[in-house]
Amino acid sequence: MKLFFQKPIFAFCLPLLLFSFLVPASSYALAPVDQVCSTGVAGSNLYSFIGSNHQAYQAFVPTKNTLDAVAVRVKSEIGASSTIKMEIIDFLTPPYPTLASMTKTIGNTEEWVTFDFPDVSMPRSGYVVLLKNVNQNEHAIWRQNHGNCDPVGYSGDGETADMSRDFGYAVYAYDSGGNGSNPGSNQPPSNGNPPSGSSPGGNPPSSGPSSPIGTTPGSGQPPAQITSKSIAPPTNLTAGDRGLDYGGAIDLEWKASQTSDIDGYKLFRRAEGDNEYVEIIKLPKTFTKFTDPWAIKDKTYYYTLRAFKGSDESVDSNVAFAASKDDLSGVIKDIQDDFKKNNKGGILGEAGLFLVIPIVIILLIIGLFILGLWVLLHKKKAPPTQPKAIKVNKEMKK
């Protein structure tokens, strides 16, 4: 009997022992952090609301050629858990292929969640980490930093890019030595702390642009009084509340200047009650959208845009204005209240029907058993009817 049990156990353990020797120890560790934004992310009141039809992304420029893993600062906002899908997309090479994808279920406690991909080559210089919810009725949030945490990367919400903010993320990558081995030793980020190997503020990598796609802070000066007729201004400038946020962001969109060799655009803004416009940012000429992240909630702002080349500027575009609103707090509260109302976890909750049916069947079986037992006992106690009939007949004969 002893030998009978020992052989199956040995046969079961042998493959595990061989596997532990064949797999190198380095493959269990994450590669070093290559790109990161972690400072000021934990507990930030800025985040993107992720649903099945609303996705968010973080663009990054790697300095290494092989992707190992990506960590993001997320939590489920509606319900106890959410299933989110991460995709790594090459946004510089049409038709913008997906390099890797992975799905994970997250809880409603904010934490760093690591997606450890099978190592994949990153030959290009620009990629996007995209998050979206898998299930329609689940919603998650992805924390953002208040400042420009990663000067090289930038965040995006839906179709709007925000050059001044970054999501909480960390890219683990390494340069493949030709054998595909992973030389890393860092562990996933711990709850509430920056990912290991990160530097405060997310220093730019040794290569690549020094600021997000050429954007630079504005001068804070009013528009130049002398303009150039040889530079066509941008047109059809529109402004609107970003939506699905707690306020503080205004989306802008315009038609590009018809002058092809401009350097970019200067965005000017005037707050309600102010007397003049001031330059708040310079944007690349490839931009036709921008989100102003410096707006104060419920305050109206006026915008105008100029194309520039060197020190020359076009005339102003049209003026557009908007006020930023907190249109998310009430929505989240309503959804949470509705969720709690319809998912109490009791016998009439979400899974109540599956509990009620078997309970009813069991009660019916017990009831039938008791009824049958009662009938049998009642029959045994009842006196026979035939002797009574005979007694009655004898009395009648007398």
mmCIF file of C-alpha atoms in Angstrom:
data_model
loop_
_atom_site.group_PDB
_atom_site.id
_atom_site.type_symbol
_atom_site.label_atom_id
_atom_site.label_comp_id
_atom_site.label_asym_id
_atom_site.label_seq_id
_atom_site.Cartn_x
_atom_site.Cartn_y
_atom_site.Cartn_z
ATOM 1 C CA MET A 1 0.000 0.000 0.000
ATOM 2 C CA LYS A 2 2.845 2.398 0.870
ATOM 3 C CA LEU A 3 4.532 1.790 -2.482
ATOM 4 C CA PHE A 4 1.220 2.249 -4.255
ATOM 5 C CA PHE A 5 0.936 5.856 -2.975
ATOM 6 C CA GLN A 6 4.585 6.718 -3.359
ATOM 7 C CA LYS A 7 4.742 6.027 -7.110
ATOM 8 C CA PRO A 8 1.881 8.372 -8.111
ATOM 9 C CA ILE A 9 3.287 11.147 -5.888
ATOM 10 C CA PHE A 10 6.758 10.759 -7.410
ATOM 11 C CA ALA A 11 5.325 10.708 -10.932
ATOM 12 C CA PHE A 12 3.383 13.909 -10.183
ATOM 13 C CA CYS A 13 6.321 15.784 -8.610
ATOM 14 C CA LEU A 14 8.961 14.827 -11.200
ATOM 15 C CA PRO A 15 7.685 17.220 -13.951
ATOM 16 C CA LEU A 16 7.491 20.051 -11.405
ATOM 17 C CA LEU A 17 11.064 19.423 -10.291
ATOM 18 C CA LEU A 18 12.307 19.343 -13.879
ATOM 19 C CA PHE A 19 10.370 22.563 -14.665
ATOM 20 C CA SER A 20 11.977 24.389 -11.735
ATOM 21 C CA PHE A 21 15.456 23.506 -13.042
ATOM 22 C CA LEU A 22 14.723 24.318 -16.682
ATOM 23 C CA VAL A 23 13.167 27.777 -16.075
ATOM 24 C CA PRO A 24 15.852 30.382 -15.234
ATOM 25 C CA ALA A 25 15.393 32.284 -11.993
ATOM 26 C CA SER A 26 15.624 35.633 -13.802
ATOM 27 C CA SER A 27 12.387 34.963 -15.688
ATOM 28 C CA TYR A 28 10.406 35.298 -12.461
ATOM 29 C CA ALA A 29 11.521 38.924 -11.941
ATOM 30 C CA LEU A 30 10.417 42.054 -13.714
ATOM 31 C CA ALA A 31 12.787 44.037 -15.879
ATOM 32 C CA PRO A 32 13.956 47.460 -14.648
ATOM 33 C CA VAL A 33 11.582 50.422 -14.920
ATOM 34 C CA ASP A 34 12.132 52.295 -18.188
ATOM 35 C CA GLN A 35 9.311 54.881 -18.195
ATOM 36 C CA VAL A 36 7.214 55.868 -15.183
ATOM 37 C CA CYS A 37 4.808 58.352 -13.643
ATOM 38 C CA SER A 38 4.157 57.550 -9.995
ATOM 39 C CA THR A 39 4.771 60.748 -8.016
ATOM 40 C CA GLY A 40 1.534 62.202 -6.637
ATOM 41 C CA VAL A 41 -0.644 59.570 -8.303
ATOM 42 C CA ALA A 42 -1.859 57.626 -5.241
ATOM 43 C CA GLY A 43 -5.100 59.158 -3.987
ATOM 44 C CA SER A 44 -5.129 61.884 -6.641
ATOM 45 C CA ASN A 45 -8.520 63.456 -7.359
ATOM 46 C CA LEU A 46 -7.716 63.348 -11.074
ATOM 47 C CA TYR A 47 -8.535 60.243 -13.022
ATOM 48 C CA SER A 48 -10.191 58.918 -16.139
ATOM 49 C CA PHE A 49 -13.470 57.013 -15.993
ATOM 50 C CA ILE A 50 -13.029 53.777 -17.982
ATOM 51 C CA GLY A 51 -16.015 51.936 -19.453
ATOM 52 C CA SER A 52 -16.659 49.495 -22.266
ATOM 53 C CA ASN A 53 -17.280 52.412 -24.649
ATOM 54 C CA HIS A 54 -14.900 54.898 -23.036
ATOM 55 C CA GLN A 55 -11.198 54.169 -23.013
ATOM 56 C CA ALA A 56 -8.085 55.977 -21.824
ATOM 57 C CA TYR A 57 -4.462 55.752 -22.859
ATOM 58 C CA GLN A 58 -0.922 56.754 -21.924
ATOM 59 C CA ALA A 59 1.666 57.424 -24.625
ATOM 60 C CA PHE A 60 5.302 56.677 -23.848
ATOM 61 C CA VAL A 61 8.687 56.656 -25.574
ATOM 62 C CA PRO A 62 10.810 53.667 -24.488
ATOM 63 C CA THR A 63 14.590 53.623 -24.382
ATOM 64 C CA LYS A 64 14.761 49.805 -24.352
ATOM 65 C CA ASN A 65 13.897 47.397 -27.165
ATOM 66 C CA THR A 66 11.942 44.710 -25.283
ATOM 67 C CA LEU A 67 8.753 45.157 -23.248
ATOM 68 C CA ASP A 68 8.347 42.983 -20.160
ATOM 69 C CA ALA A 69 5.420 44.392 -18.160
ATOM 70 C CA VAL A 70 3.284 47.466 -17.495
ATOM 71 C CA ALA A 71 1.862 48.536 -14.120
ATOM 72 C CA VAL A 72 -1.068 50.961 -13.773
ATOM 73 C CA ARG A 73 -2.702 52.679 -10.804
ATOM 74 C CA VAL A 74 -6.362 51.601 -11.017
ATOM 75 C CA LYS A 75 -9.424 50.489 -9.055
ATOM 76 C CA SER A 76 -13.003 49.431 -9.699
ATOM 77 C CA GLU A 77 -15.337 52.381 -9.186
ATOM 78 C CA ILE A 78 -18.731 50.740 -9.656
ATOM 79 C CA GLY A 79 -19.128 47.353 -7.977
ATOM 80 C CA ALA A 80 -16.704 45.131 -6.126
ATOM 81 C CA SER A 81 -14.633 44.338 -9.211
ATOM 82 C CA SER A 82 -14.065 45.255 -12.846
ATOM 83 C CA THR A 83 -12.485 43.366 -15.706
ATOM 84 C CA ILE A 84 -10.146 45.611 -17.671
ATOM 85 C CA LYS A 85 -8.202 44.945 -20.849
ATOM 86 C CA MET A 86 -4.796 46.457 -21.541
ATOM 87 C CA GLU A 87 -3.437 46.820 -25.070
ATOM 88 C CA ILE A 88 0.033 47.996 -26.097
ATOM 89 C CA ILE A 89 -0.274 49.756 -29.466
ATOM 90 C CA ASP A 90 2.352 51.041 -31.894
ATOM 91 C CA PHE A 91 0.918 54.472 -32.732
ATOM 92 C CA LEU A 92 3.667 55.458 -35.193
ATOM 93 C CA THR A 93 3.136 52.663 -37.720
ATOM 94 C CA PRO A 94 -0.175 52.494 -39.656
ATOM 95 C CA PRO A 95 -2.430 50.578 -39.290
ATOM 96 C CA TYR A 96 -1.246 50.886 -35.664
ATOM 97 C CA PRO A 97 -0.836 47.236 -34.680
ATOM 98 C CA THR A 98 -1.403 45.850 -31.183
ATOM 99 C CA LEU A 99 1.834 44.410 -29.802
ATOM 100 C CA ALA A 100 0.357 42.762 -26.725
ATOM 101 C CA SER A 101 -2.920 42.516 -24.833
ATOM 102 C CA MET A 102 -4.031 41.075 -21.509
ATOM 103 C CA THR A 103 -7.216 41.038 -19.416
ATOM 104 C CA LYS A 104 -7.315 41.228 -15.613
ATOM 105 C CA THR A 105 -9.974 41.533 -12.923
ATOM 106 C CA ILE A 106 -9.302 44.310 -10.420
ATOM 107 C CA GLY A 107 -10.888 45.078 -7.050
ATOM 108 C CA ASN A 108 -12.352 48.272 -5.596
ATOM 109 C CA THR A 109 -9.213 49.063 -3.594
ATOM 110 C CA GLU A 110 -6.848 51.430 -5.387
ATOM 111 C CA GLU A 111 -3.520 49.747 -6.108
ATOM 112 C CA TRP A 112 -0.785 49.166 -8.667
ATOM 113 C CA VAL A 113 -1.856 46.340 -10.979
ATOM 114 C CA THR A 114 0.896 44.737 -13.064
ATOM 115 C CA PHE A 115 0.265 43.220 -16.496
ATOM 116 C CA ASP A 116 3.198 40.862 -17.045
ATOM 117 C CA PHE A 117 3.290 40.209 -20.789
ATOM 118 C CA PRO A 118 5.245 37.562 -22.653
ATOM 119 C CA ASP A 119 8.281 39.638 -23.635
ATOM 120 C CA VAL A 120 7.698 41.478 -26.910
ATOM 121 C CA SER A 121 10.006 43.491 -29.168
ATOM 122 C CA MET A 122 9.586 47.295 -29.302
ATOM 123 C CA PRO A 123 11.462 48.446 -32.429
ATOM 124 C CA ARG A 124 9.679 51.810 -32.650
ATOM 125 C CA SER A 125 9.939 54.918 -30.503
ATOM 126 C CA GLY A 126 6.289 55.563 -29.686
ATOM 127 C CA TYR A 127 3.696 53.344 -28.021
ATOM 128 C CA VAL A 128 0.381 53.635 -26.220
ATOM 129 C CA VAL A 129 -0.882 51.822 -23.115
ATOM 130 C CA LEU A 130 -4.652 51.610 -23.654
ATOM 131 C CA LEU A 131 -7.181 50.548 -20.990
ATOM 132 C CA LYS A 132 -10.849 49.721 -21.410
ATOM 133 C CA ASN A 133 -13.511 47.796 -19.514
ATOM 134 C CA VAL A 134 -14.527 44.418 -20.887
ATOM 135 C CA ASN A 135 -18.057 44.289 -19.442
ATOM 136 C CA GLN A 136 -20.653 46.950 -20.173
ATOM 137 C CA ASN A 137 -21.946 47.337 -16.604
ATOM 138 C CA GLU A 138 -18.518 47.643 -14.982
ATOM 139 C CA HIS A 139 -16.533 50.845 -14.583
ATOM 140 C CA ALA A 140 -12.979 51.437 -13.411
ATOM 141 C CA ILE A 141 -10.828 54.516 -12.861
ATOM 142 C CA TRP A 142 -7.200 55.209 -13.762
ATOM 143 C CA ARG A 143 -5.428 57.730 -11.523
ATOM 144 C CA GLN A 144 -3.671 60.774 -12.994
ATOM 145 C CA ASN A 145 -0.930 63.088 -11.796
ATOM 146 C CA HIS A 146 -1.638 66.808 -11.322
ATOM 147 C CA GLY A 147 1.511 67.903 -13.139
ATOM 148 C CA ASN A 148 3.525 66.808 -16.125
ATOM 149 C CA CYS A 149 4.977 63.790 -14.322
ATOM 150 C CA ASP A 150 6.561 62.228 -17.419
ATOM 151 C CA PRO A 151 7.864 65.024 -19.698
ATOM 152 C CA VAL A 152 8.082 62.624 -22.642
ATOM 153 C CA GLY A 153 4.742 60.837 -22.354
ATOM 154 C CA TYR A 154 1.206 62.194 -22.272
ATOM 155 C CA SER A 155 -2.283 60.971 -21.439
ATOM 156 C CA GLY A 156 -5.433 60.662 -23.489
ATOM 157 C CA ASP A 157 -9.113 60.313 -22.689
ATOM 158 C CA GLY A 158 -11.322 59.073 -25.499
ATOM 159 C CA GLU A 159 -10.165 61.038 -28.543
ATOM 160 C CA THR A 160 -8.655 63.924 -26.567
ATOM 161 C CA ALA A 161 -4.939 64.120 -25.762
ATOM 162 C CA ASP A 162 -3.819 65.968 -22.644
ATOM 163 C CA MET A 163 -0.185 67.001 -22.931
ATOM 164 C CA SER A 164 0.013 68.363 -19.380
ATOM 165 C CA ARG A 165 -0.919 65.237 -17.416
ATOM 166 C CA ASP A 166 0.054 61.601 -17.178
ATOM 167 C CA PHE A 167 -1.637 58.517 -15.819
ATOM 168 C CA GLY A 168 -0.050 56.491 -13.054
ATOM 169 C CA TYR A 169 1.960 53.910 -14.975
ATOM 170 C CA ALA A 170 5.301 52.144 -15.149
ATOM 171 C CA VAL A 171 6.848 50.388 -18.151
ATOM 172 C CA TYR A 172 9.274 47.560 -17.376
ATOM 173 C CA ALA A 173 11.628 47.001 -20.309
ATOM 174 C CA TYR A 174 15.145 45.867 -21.168
ATOM 175 C CA ASP A 175 17.524 45.549 -24.087
ATOM 176 C CA SER A 176 17.513 41.974 -25.300
ATOM 177 C CA GLY A 177 21.013 40.480 -25.277
ATOM 178 C CA GLY A 178 20.282 38.210 -28.199
ATOM 179 C CA ASN A 179 19.061 35.265 -26.139
ATOM 180 C CA GLY A 180 15.799 36.842 -25.026
ATOM 181 C CA SER A 181 16.782 36.664 -21.372
ATOM 182 C CA ASN A 182 15.376 39.115 -18.858
ATOM 183 C CA PRO A 183 18.085 40.607 -16.641
ATOM 184 C CA GLY A 184 15.692 42.434 -14.342
ATOM 185 C CA SER A 185 15.317 42.097 -10.616
ATOM 186 C CA ASN A 186 12.678 44.693 -9.692
ATOM 187 C CA GLN A 187 9.403 43.601 -8.148
ATOM 188 C CA PRO A 188 5.944 44.987 -9.001
ATOM 189 C CA PRO A 189 5.077 48.281 -7.330
ATOM 190 C CA SER A 190 3.693 47.985 -3.829
ATOM 191 C CA ASN A 191 0.365 49.479 -2.831
ATOM 192 C CA GLY A 192 0.631 53.246 -2.480
ATOM 193 C CA ASN A 193 4.325 53.445 -3.308
ATOM 194 C CA PRO A 194 6.070 54.339 -6.576
ATOM 195 C CA PRO A 195 7.222 51.366 -8.638
ATOM 196 C CA SER A 196 10.686 50.238 -7.682
ATOM 197 C CA GLY A 197 13.404 51.802 -9.785
ATOM 198 C CA SER A 198 11.378 54.935 -10.458
ATOM 199 C CA SER A 199 12.749 58.404 -10.008
ATOM 200 C CA PRO A 200 10.650 61.260 -8.571
ATOM 201 C CA GLY A 201 8.964 63.252 -11.288
ATOM 202 C CA GLY A 202 9.625 60.717 -14.031
ATOM 203 C CA ASN A 203 12.862 61.991 -15.549
ATOM 204 C CA PRO A 204 13.007 61.968 -19.366
ATOM 205 C CA PRO A 205 14.879 59.134 -21.031
ATOM 206 C CA SER A 206 18.324 59.641 -22.505
ATOM 207 C CA SER A 207 16.874 59.811 -26.010
ATOM 208 C CA GLY A 208 13.726 61.187 -27.572
ATOM 209 C CA PRO A 209 12.051 64.589 -27.326
ATOM 210 C CA SER A 210 12.640 66.682 -24.215
ATOM 211 C CA SER A 211 8.958 67.629 -23.949
ATOM 212 C CA PRO A 212 5.715 65.949 -25.065
ATOM 213 C CA ILE A 213 5.754 66.098 -28.845
ATOM 214 C CA GLY A 214 7.295 69.558 -28.916
ATOM 215 C CA THR A 215 4.913 71.397 -26.602
ATOM 216 C CA THR A 216 6.392 74.190 -24.507
ATOM 217 C CA PRO A 217 4.934 76.374 -21.747
ATOM 218 C CA GLY A 218 3.396 79.648 -22.829
ATOM 219 C CA SER A 219 5.118 82.969 -22.291
ATOM 220 C CA GLY A 220 2.255 84.413 -20.266
ATOM 221 C CA GLN A 221 2.344 87.462 -22.559
ATOM 222 C CA PRO A 222 -0.532 88.933 -24.597
ATOM 223 C CA PRO A 223 -0.674 88.415 -28.383
ATOM 224 C CA ALA A 224 1.811 90.417 -30.443
ATOM 225 C CA GLN A 225 0.363 93.592 -31.927
ATOM 226 C CA ILE A 226 2.175 93.091 -35.240
ATOM 227 C CA THR A 227 0.961 90.129 -37.298
ATOM 228 C CA SER A 228 2.040 88.549 -40.578
ATOM 229 C CA LYS A 229 -0.319 88.342 -43.555
ATOM 230 C CA SER A 230 1.765 85.504 -45.026
ATOM 231 C CA ILE A 231 0.670 83.115 -42.254
ATOM 232 C CA ALA A 232 -2.901 81.840 -42.452
ATOM 233 C CA PRO A 233 -4.621 81.637 -39.065
ATOM 234 C CA PRO A 234 -6.316 78.482 -37.764
ATOM 235 C CA THR A 235 -10.092 78.541 -38.117
ATOM 236 C CA ASN A 236 -13.288 77.103 -36.611
ATOM 237 C CA LEU A 237 -11.979 77.063 -33.043
ATOM 238 C CA THR A 238 -14.474 75.416 -30.666
ATOM 239 C CA ALA A 239 -14.430 74.985 -26.885
ATOM 240 C CA GLY A 240 -16.448 72.737 -24.602
ATOM 241 C CA ASP A 241 -16.491 71.118 -21.194
ATOM 242 C CA ARG A 242 -14.438 67.935 -21.232
ATOM 243 C CA GLY A 243 -17.227 65.856 -19.685
ATOM 244 C CA LEU A 244 -17.016 62.794 -17.445
ATOM 245 C CA ASP A 245 -14.733 64.571 -14.986
ATOM 246 C CA TYR A 246 -14.886 66.599 -11.790
ATOM 247 C CA GLY A 247 -14.292 69.874 -13.589
ATOM 248 C CA GLY A 248 -11.109 71.740 -14.426
ATOM 249 C CA ALA A 249 -10.648 70.745 -18.083
ATOM 250 C CA ILE A 250 -11.899 72.291 -21.342
ATOM 251 C CA ASP A 251 -11.587 70.607 -24.745
ATOM 252 C CA LEU A 252 -10.506 72.721 -27.718
ATOM 253 C CA GLU A 253 -10.566 71.850 -31.417
ATOM 254 C CA TRP A 254 -9.780 73.771 -34.601
ATOM 255 C CA LYS A 255 -9.038 73.537 -38.312
ATOM 256 C CA ALA A 256 -5.357 73.700 -39.167
ATOM 257 C CA SER A 257 -3.684 76.707 -40.738
ATOM 258 C CA GLN A 258 -3.446 76.540 -44.527
ATOM 259 C CA THR A 259 0.206 77.604 -44.281
ATOM 260 C CA SER A 260 2.158 74.343 -44.392
ATOM 261 C CA ASP A 261 5.545 75.483 -43.066
ATOM 262 C CA ILE A 262 4.454 76.987 -39.747
ATOM 263 C CA ASP A 263 6.220 76.022 -36.508
ATOM 264 C CA GLY A 264 3.028 75.528 -34.520
ATOM 265 C CA TYR A 265 0.269 77.324 -32.651
ATOM 266 C CA LYS A 266 0.110 79.713 -29.720
ATOM 267 C CA LEU A 267 -2.956 79.302 -27.510
ATOM 268 C CA PHE A 268 -4.210 82.422 -25.744
ATOM 269 C CA ARG A 269 -6.763 82.457 -22.927
ATOM 270 C CA ARG A 270 -8.759 85.060 -21.015
ATOM 271 C CA ALA A 271 -10.677 84.208 -17.860
ATOM 272 C CA GLU A 272 -14.048 85.755 -17.122
ATOM 273 C CA GLY A 273 -13.402 89.121 -15.476
ATOM 274 C CA ASP A 274 -9.885 89.515 -16.944
ATOM 275 C CA ASN A 275 -9.068 92.277 -19.419
ATOM 276 C CA GLU A 276 -6.597 90.601 -21.791
ATOM 277 C CA TYR A 277 -5.569 87.304 -23.329
ATOM 278 C CA VAL A 278 -2.274 85.657 -22.347
ATOM 279 C CA GLU A 279 -0.332 82.874 -24.033
ATOM 280 C CA ILE A 280 -0.703 79.643 -22.022
ATOM 281 C CA ILE A 281 1.045 77.082 -24.269
ATOM 282 C CA LYS A 282 2.751 76.507 -27.632
ATOM 283 C CA LEU A 283 1.553 73.482 -29.589
ATOM 284 C CA PRO A 284 3.040 71.553 -32.529
ATOM 285 C CA LYS A 285 1.618 72.228 -35.973
ATOM 286 C CA THR A 286 0.295 68.651 -36.107
ATOM 287 C CA PHE A 287 -2.190 69.445 -33.342
ATOM 288 C CA THR A 288 -5.822 70.258 -34.056
ATOM 289 C CA LYS A 289 -7.038 69.343 -30.543
ATOM 290 C CA PHE A 290 -5.950 70.236 -27.042
ATOM 291 C CA THR A 291 -7.367 69.977 -23.523
ATOM 292 C CA ASP A 292 -6.810 72.964 -21.246
ATOM 293 C CA PRO A 293 -6.178 71.337 -17.838
ATOM 294 C CA TRP A 294 -5.775 74.603 -15.903
ATOM 295 C CA ALA A 295 -9.385 75.750 -15.909
ATOM 296 C CA ILE A 296 -11.212 76.416 -12.639
ATOM 297 C CA LYS A 297 -14.569 74.695 -12.271
ATOM 298 C CA ASP A 298 -17.659 76.798 -13.109
ATOM 299 C CA LYS A 299 -15.551 79.666 -14.469
ATOM 300 C CA THR A 300 -15.918 80.799 -18.091
ATOM 301 C CA TYR A 301 -12.783 81.021 -20.247
ATOM 302 C CA TYR A 302 -12.314 82.632 -23.660
ATOM 303 C CA TYR A 303 -9.770 81.275 -26.161
ATOM 304 C CA THR A 304 -8.130 82.370 -29.377
ATOM 305 C CA LEU A 305 -5.371 80.733 -31.401
ATOM 306 C CA ARG A 306 -2.554 81.932 -33.639
ATOM 307 C CA ALA A 307 -0.257 80.103 -36.041
ATOM 308 C CA PHE A 308 3.381 81.121 -35.752
ATOM 309 C CA LYS A 309 6.639 80.744 -37.644
ATOM 310 C CA GLY A 310 9.720 81.942 -35.845
ATOM 311 C CA SER A 311 8.831 85.300 -34.339
ATOM 312 C CA ASP A 312 5.998 85.937 -36.816
ATOM 313 C CA GLU A 313 2.355 85.300 -35.901
ATOM 314 C CA SER A 314 -0.882 85.111 -37.830
ATOM 315 C CA VAL A 315 -3.929 87.109 -36.918
ATOM 316 C CA ASP A 316 -6.268 85.631 -34.307
ATOM 317 C CA SER A 317 -8.596 82.780 -35.007
ATOM 318 C CA ASN A 318 -12.192 83.179 -33.965
ATOM 319 C CA VAL A 319 -12.932 83.329 -30.222
ATOM 320 C CA ALA A 320 -14.428 80.294 -28.461
ATOM 321 C CA PHE A 321 -15.518 80.074 -24.835
ATOM 322 C CA ALA A 322 -16.665 77.452 -22.332
ATOM 323 C CA ALA A 323 -16.961 76.716 -18.621
ATOM 324 C CA SER A 324 -15.803 73.518 -16.967
ATOM 325 C CA LYS A 325 -18.417 71.602 -14.955
ATOM 326 C CA ASP A 326 -18.318 68.794 -12.419
ATOM 327 C CA ASP A 327 -20.543 66.358 -14.275
ATOM 328 C CA LEU A 328 -19.187 63.151 -12.751
ATOM 329 C CA SER A 329 -19.871 63.294 -9.007
ATOM 330 C CA GLY A 330 -23.631 63.092 -9.415
ATOM 331 C CA VAL A 331 -23.407 60.419 -12.103
ATOM 332 C CA ILE A 332 -21.176 58.175 -9.999
ATOM 333 C CA LYS A 333 -23.401 58.615 -6.934
ATOM 334 C CA ASP A 334 -26.541 57.761 -8.928
ATOM 335 C CA ILE A 335 -24.904 54.676 -10.431
ATOM 336 C CA GLN A 336 -23.584 53.568 -7.044
ATOM 337 C CA ASP A 337 -26.994 54.034 -5.406
ATOM 338 C CA ASP A 338 -28.676 52.122 -8.209
ATOM 339 C CA PHE A 339 -26.086 49.366 -7.981
ATOM 340 C CA LYS A 340 -26.573 49.022 -4.211
ATOM 341 C CA LYS A 341 -30.354 49.069 -4.588
ATOM 342 C CA ASN A 342 -30.409 46.240 -7.111
ATOM 343 C CA ASN A 343 -27.525 44.194 -5.735
ATOM 344 C CA LYS A 344 -28.212 43.750 -2.014
ATOM 345 C CA GLY A 345 -26.741 40.276 -1.943
ATOM 346 C CA GLY A 346 -29.815 38.757 -0.227
ATOM 347 C CA ILE A 347 -32.197 36.106 -1.456
ATOM 348 C CA LEU A 348 -33.707 38.607 -3.910
ATOM 349 C CA GLY A 349 -30.363 39.968 -5.048
ATOM 350 C CA GLU A 350 -28.518 39.479 -8.333
ATOM 351 C CA ALA A 351 -28.205 35.715 -7.866
ATOM 352 C CA GLY A 352 -31.445 35.382 -5.873
ATOM 353 C CA LEU A 353 -33.319 33.423 -8.519
ATOM 354 C CA PHE A 354 -30.685 30.702 -8.514
ATOM 355 C CA LEU A 355 -31.066 30.411 -4.722
ATOM 356 C CA VAL A 356 -34.872 30.557 -4.589
ATOM 357 C CA ILE A 357 -35.550 27.785 -7.117
ATOM 358 C CA PRO A 358 -33.620 24.981 -5.357
ATOM 359 C CA ILE A 359 -34.900 26.123 -1.930
ATOM 360 C CA VAL A 360 -38.509 25.975 -3.134
ATOM 361 C CA ILE A 361 -37.958 22.510 -4.617
ATOM 362 C CA ILE A 362 -36.404 21.250 -1.362
ATOM 363 C CA LEU A 363 -39.293 22.690 0.679
ATOM 364 C CA LEU A 364 -41.808 21.013 -1.630
ATOM 365 C CA ILE A 365 -40.068 17.654 -1.255
ATOM 366 C CA ILE A 366 -39.991 18.020 2.542
ATOM 367 C CA GLY A 367 -43.647 19.023 2.551
ATOM 368 C CA LEU A 368 -44.654 16.030 0.445
ATOM 369 C CA PHE A 369 -42.645 13.721 2.707
ATOM 370 C CA ILE A 370 -44.355 15.084 5.853
ATOM 371 C CA LEU A 371 -47.770 14.840 4.203
ATOM 372 C CA GLY A 372 -47.154 11.230 3.183
ATOM 373 C CA LEU A 373 -45.909 10.312 6.663
ATOM 374 C CA TRP A 374 -48.966 11.911 8.250
ATOM 375 C CA VAL A 375 -51.295 9.946 5.960
ATOM 376 C CA LEU A 376 -49.588 6.656 6.849
ATOM 377 C CA LEU A 377 -49.806 7.329 10.595
ATOM 378 C CA HIS A 378 -53.437 8.376 10.310
ATOM 379 C CA LYS A 379 -54.360 5.133 8.566
ATOM 380 C CA LYS A 380 -52.790 2.999 11.348
ATOM 381 C CA LYS A 381 -54.727 4.758 14.179
ATOM 382 C CA ALA A 382 -58.177 4.629 12.486
ATOM 383 C CA PRO A 383 -60.467 1.719 13.763
ATOM 384 C CA PRO A 384 -61.702 -0.823 11.208
ATOM 385 C CA THR A 385 -65.095 -0.019 9.693
ATOM 386 C CA GLN A 386 -66.340 -3.625 9.191
ATOM 387 C CA PRO A 387 -66.951 -4.563 12.884
ATOM 388 C CA LYS A 388 -69.102 -1.492 13.381
ATOM 389 C CA ALA A 389 -71.309 -2.577 10.512
ATOM 390 C CA ILE A 390 -71.721 -6.061 12.037
ATOM 391 C CA LYS A 391 -72.642 -4.630 15.477
ATOM 392 C CA VAL A 392 -75.294 -2.443 13.951
ATOM 393 C CA ASN A 393 -76.803 -5.422 12.153
ATOM 394 C CA LYS A 394 -77.055 -7.486 15.391
ATOM 395 C CA GLU A 395 -78.900 -4.710 17.206
ATOM 396 C CA MET A 396 -81.336 -4.448 14.361
ATOM 397 C CA LYS A 397 -82.122 -8.210 14.627
ATOM 398 C CA LYS A 398 -83.053 -7.868 18.306
#
